[in-house]
Backbone as a ProteinNet text record, in pm:
[ID]
protein_1_A
[PRIMARY]
MAIIALIFAAGCVQEMQPRTSDRNLAYMDCKDACEYDAKIVREQNLSDGPCLLNPAKSATDWVCDIAHNPRLPIDDLPENQCSAYREGKAKHFVELDKNCELIRAV
[TERTIARY]
-4359.3	-4309.6	-4160.9	-4120.8	-3980.4	-3892	-3941.8	-3864.3	-3843.3	-3945.8	-3934.1	-3833.6	-3839.3	-3744.7	-3602	-3584.1	-3451.8	-3397.4	-3481.1	-3440	-3403.4	-3484.6	-3457.6	-3325.4	-3303.5	-3180.6	-3059	-3070.5	-2959.6	-2923.1	-3023.2	-2998.8	-2929.6	-2966.5	-2904.2	-2758.7	-2731.2	-2594.5	-2505.1	-2554.5	-2475.3	-2441.8	-2534.9	-2511.6	-2413.8	-2402.6	-2319	-2172.7	-2142.5	-2005	-1919.2	-1798.4	-1713.4	-1668.6	-1665.8	-1614.6	-1465	-1398	-1255.8	-1238.8	-1152.5	-1134.9	-1058.9	-1074.8	-1001	-850.8	-807.7	-664.9	-614.8	-690.7	-650.6	-655.6	-758.1	-767.6	-649	-616.5	-503.8	-373.3	-356.3	-235.2	-225.8	-335.7	-333.5	-302.5	-363.7	-333.6	-185.5	-134.4	4.7	100.7	73.7	158.8	157.8	38.3	27.3	105.4	89.7	159.7	310.1	354	497.6	552.3	485.8	536.7	524.7	413.4	388.8	419	353.8	367.2	508.5	558.5	688	804.5	803.4	918.3	912.7	796.6	787.5	758.8	654.6	613.3	711.4	741.2	826.2	972.6	1001.4	1137.1	1193.1	1109.8	1144.1	1237.4	1332.6	1422.6	1351	1314	1237	1322.1	1453.3	1538.1	1529.1	1476.5	1456.9	1332.7	1251.4	1133.4	1020.2	979.5	872.8	735.1	647.7	506.1	444.8	390	338	191.2	111.2	-32.1	-71.6	-129.6	-157.1	-292.3	-402.7	-429.4	-431.3	-458.8	-475.6	-599.6	-601.2	-711.8	-843.1	-838.8	-961.1	-998	-908.6	-933	-871.2	-950.6	-897.6	-853.3	-876.4	-829.6	-689	-629	-497.2	-403.1	-273	-168.6	-70.8	13.9	113.7	251.5	339.9	473.1	579	693.8	808.8	901.8	949.9	1039.4	1154	1252.6	1365.3	1322.7	1382.4	1355.1	1488.6	1532.9	1462.6	1450.1	1347	1319.8	1436.4	1456.1	1559.5	1492.6	1559.9	1500.6	1453.1	1519.3	1479.8	1337.4	1292.3	1157.4	1048.9	1083.8	986.3	978	1065.3	1061.2	936.1	865.3	742.1	760.3	872.9	894.1	910.8	929	942	815.7	706	577.6	480.2	381.1	281.1	207.2	188.1	125.9	-16.5	-92.4	-230.1	-230.1	-131.4	-119.8	-74.3	25.9	75.7	-33.3	-116.7	-220.6	-348.5	-353.3	-470.4	-582.5	-559.8	-662	-674.8	-566.5	-565.7	-521.4	-582.3	-552.8	-465.9	-444	-371.5	-267	-168.7	-67.5	-23.3	14.8	79.1	223.1	315.7	457.1	510.9	576.2	646	793.9	877.2	1019.2	1045.2	1169	1200.4	1180.3	1162.1	1133	983.9	903.2	756.7	704.5	781.3	737.6	680.6	574.9	506.8	597	604.8	669.1	560.6	459.9	346.6	231.9	114	-7.5	-80.1	-86.1	-138.8	-251.6
-3411.7	-3517.7	-3542.9	-3536.3	-3558.6	-3450.5	-3327.2	-3217.4	-3241.5	-3285	-3312.7	-3425.1	-3528.9	-3640.4	-3592.7	-3504.3	-3451.4	-3367.5	-3284.6	-3202.5	-3291.7	-3393.4	-3486.2	-3559.5	-3606	-3678.4	-3587.5	-3464	-3369.4	-3348.3	-3339.1	-3323.9	-3444.9	-3564.1	-3687.1	-3696.5	-3658.5	-3664.4	-3571.4	-3454.5	-3358.3	-3413	-3477.5	-3529.8	-3647.2	-3719.6	-3837.9	-3805.9	-3684.6	-3650.2	-3656.6	-3711.7	-3726.6	-3591.9	-3585.2	-3465.4	-3482.6	-3374.2	-3382.5	-3465.4	-3562.6	-3652.9	-3585.1	-3640.6	-3589.3	-3598.2	-3702.5	-3718.7	-3599.6	-3562.5	-3448.9	-3318.1	-3301.8	-3180.7	-3171.7	-3283.9	-3286	-3255.5	-3312.9	-3286.2	-3137.5	-3079.3	-2937.2	-2849.5	-2881.2	-2807.5	-2818.8	-2939.9	-2966.9	-2892.2	-2899.8	-2832.7	-2681.1	-2625.5	-2481.9	-2444.3	-2523.5	-2494.1	-2500.1	-2597.5	-2612.4	-2494.7	-2461.8	-2356.8	-2216.8	-2185.5	-2048.5	-2026.7	-2100.9	-2079.1	-2109.2	-2225.7	-2267.2	-2191.1	-2173.3	-2110.2	-1958.1	-1899.8	-1754.9	-1687.4	-1731.9	-1665	-1691	-1816.5	-1850.7	-1867.8	-1882	-1911.8	-2030.9	-2131.3	-2250.6	-2340.4	-2401.8	-2496.3	-2630.6	-2668.4	-2790.2	-2916.4	-2904	-3023.2	-3096.1	-3029.9	-3094	-3182.5	-3179.6	-3265.3	-3228	-3102.5	-3062.9	-3115.2	-3121.7	-3147.9	-3012.2	-2998.6	-2868	-2847.6	-2951.2	-2940.3	-3057.5	-3026.9	-3128.7	-3105	-3117.6	-3186.2	-3089.4	-3147.1	-3066.2	-2979.5	-2865.9	-2770.6	-2821.3	-2878.7	-2918.8	-3064.7	-3142.9	-3285.5	-3321.7	-3313.7	-3324	-3464.3	-3562.8	-3698.5	-3719.4	-3612.3	-3615.7	-3517.9	-3549.6	-3458.1	-3436.6	-3337.9	-3305.6	-3304.1	-3386.8	-3401.5	-3389.7	-3338.3	-3331.4	-3447.2	-3519.2	-3633.4	-3627.9	-3712.3	-3722	-3801.5	-3768.3	-3842.5	-3873	-3996.9	-4115.5	-4112.1	-4182.4	-4186.3	-4248.4	-4199.1	-4250.9	-4312.9	-4402.7	-4462.7	-4358.6	-4243.7	-4137.7	-4087.3	-4097.8	-4053.1	-4139.6	-4262.9	-4354.8	-4346.5	-4268.9	-4255.5	-4178.3	-4225.8	-4158.9	-4010.5	-3973.9	-3832.4	-3744.3	-3805.2	-3729.2	-3735.4	-3775.2	-3781	-3684.2	-3641.5	-3548.6	-3612.7	-3536	-3589.4	-3638.9	-3572.5	-3618	-3757.5	-3788	-3921.4	-4022.6	-3987.1	-4076.6	-4112.2	-4013.8	-4032.2	-4092	-4117	-4178	-4080.4	-3950.5	-3850.7	-3833.4	-3855.5	-3854.6	-3993.5	-4042.3	-4177.9	-4180.9	-4065.7	-4059.3	-3948.5	-3959.2	-3854.5	-3830.3	-3705.5	-3665.2	-3634.5	-3693.8	-3663.9	-3593.5	-3481.7	-3407.8	-3405.4	-3385	-3366.5	-3218.3	-3183.7	-3045.1	-2947.5	-2999.9	-2915.7	-2911.3	-2960.6	-2960.3	-3053.7	-3157.3	-3256.8	-3377.2	-3435	-3547.6	-3670.5	-3728.2	-3858	-3964.7	-3945.3	-4037.9	-3975.8	-4027.4	-3988.9	-4118.2	-4148.8	-4278.3	-4256.8
-5036.4	-4951.9	-4977.2	-5103.9	-5138.8	-5077.9	-5072.5	-5014.1	-4865.2	-4795.6	-4652.5	-4629	-4710.9	-4698	-4723.3	-4820.4	-4852.1	-4736.4	-4677.8	-4563.4	-4445.6	-4420.1	-4310.7	-4333.6	-4455.9	-4489.3	-4474.8	-4515.2	-4503.4	-4356.7	-4272.8	-4129.6	-4071.2	-4114.2	-4065.5	-4109.1	-4230.2	-4280.6	-4199.6	-4169.2	-4094.1	-3955.4	-3889.2	-3755.7	-3755.6	-3866	-3871	-3902.2	-3939.2	-3971.8	-3846.1	-3858.6	-3739.9	-3684.7	-3552.4	-3485.5	-3463.3	-3434.8	-3404	-3277.3	-3282.7	-3168.9	-3055.2	-2936.5	-2821	-2844.3	-2914.4	-2944.5	-3026.5	-3127.9	-3211.5	-3133.8	-3051.4	-2969.2	-2873.6	-2810	-2716.9	-2789.2	-2908.2	-2986.3	-3022.5	-3066.3	-3103.5	-2982.5	-2867.1	-2743.8	-2708.7	-2718.6	-2682.9	-2775.1	-2903.2	-3002.2	-2978	-2954.3	-2926	-2800.5	-2694.6	-2569.5	-2589.5	-2665.3	-2690.3	-2769.9	-2878.1	-2966.8	-2909.2	-2848.4	-2804.3	-2657	-2571	-2427.3	-2379.3	-2409.3	-2356.2	-2418	-2549.1	-2613.5	-2610.7	-2631.9	-2644.7	-2510.7	-2441.8	-2319	-2205	-2179.9	-2065.9	-2102.4	-2229.4	-2275.4	-2198.5	-2180.9	-2104.8	-2185.5	-2118.3	-2182.2	-2193.5	-2313.4	-2333.3	-2328.2	-2328.7	-2325.6	-2192	-2089.6	-1959.6	-1957	-2061.7	-2071	-1977.4	-1973.9	-1881	-1921.7	-1824.2	-1849.5	-1882.9	-2002.5	-2045.2	-2011.3	-2024.2	-1994.5	-1906.2	-1793.5	-1692.7	-1627.5	-1699.1	-1826.7	-1945.1	-2063.2	-2184.5	-2168.8	-2235.7	-2221	-2280.1	-2398.9	-2469.4	-2449.7	-2391.6	-2369.7	-2234.9	-2129.3	-1993.6	-1954.6	-2039.9	-2014.4	-2071.5	-2121.4	-2184.6	-2115.6	-2116.2	-2070.6	-2185.5	-2170.7	-2273.3	-2209.4	-2260.9	-2203.5	-2312.5	-2275.3	-2365.5	-2329.2	-2430.3	-2408.2	-2508.8	-2487.3	-2580.6	-2703.8	-2816.8	-2939.6	-3006.7	-3003.2	-2953.9	-2801.4	-2754.8	-2611.4	-2535.7	-2414.5	-2325	-2202.9	-2132.3	-2011.7	-1910.2	-1904.3	-1811	-1838.7	-1963.7	-1999.5	-1935.9	-1898.3	-1840	-1688.1	-1626.6	-1481	-1439.6	-1336.8	-1293.4	-1262.9	-1204.2	-1170.1	-1293	-1408.9	-1533.2	-1618.4	-1558.1	-1627.6	-1560.9	-1635.2	-1581.2	-1463.6	-1358.1	-1236.6	-1260.4	-1345.7	-1371.9	-1434.1	-1516.7	-1576.2	-1471	-1392.5	-1286.5	-1187.5	-1154	-1052.8	-1109	-1238.9	-1300.6	-1332	-1313.5	-1346.4	-1496.9	-1568.2	-1714.9	-1759.5	-1865.8	-1911.8	-2037.2	-2096.9	-2223.9	-2219.1	-2308.4	-2315.6	-2458.8	-2481.5	-2606.4	-2569.3	-2642.3	-2622.3	-2745	-2720.3	-2825.1	-2790	-2891.2	-2862.1	-2834.2	-2805.1	-2768.5	-2883.6	-3005.7	-3122.2	-3153.5	-3060.5	-3071.1	-3180	-3212.8	-3310.4	-3236.3	-3291	-3227.8	-3220.5	-3100.8	-3081.7	-3082.7	-2996.2	-2991.9	-2913.8	-2940.3	-2867.3	-2834.7	-2707.1	-2663.1	-2564.1
[MASK]
++++++++++++++++++++++++++++++++++++++++++++++++++++++++++++++++++++++++++++++++++++++++++++++++++++++++++

């Protein structure tokens, strides 16, 4: 009986462990897109603040945007934000600077 209880308890503990959050998934997608896709594949100039993921690959409620650090008023203009966020299709965003460093994830 003790063995069965131990097996059951082990199964419960495994299920209760936290999974990677959507915020972390979105950040990882964003960082990958910034470092590999934008700089290596497309050789895109990130100083223009492009929207890199619209939405993020692993967390579709998130977008990935490049902004100035420190932020400038131009970063808050709707035309400089990812369309999925502007249109309400995504509720959260990850902002990185042109060096692919996190500014904020909201």
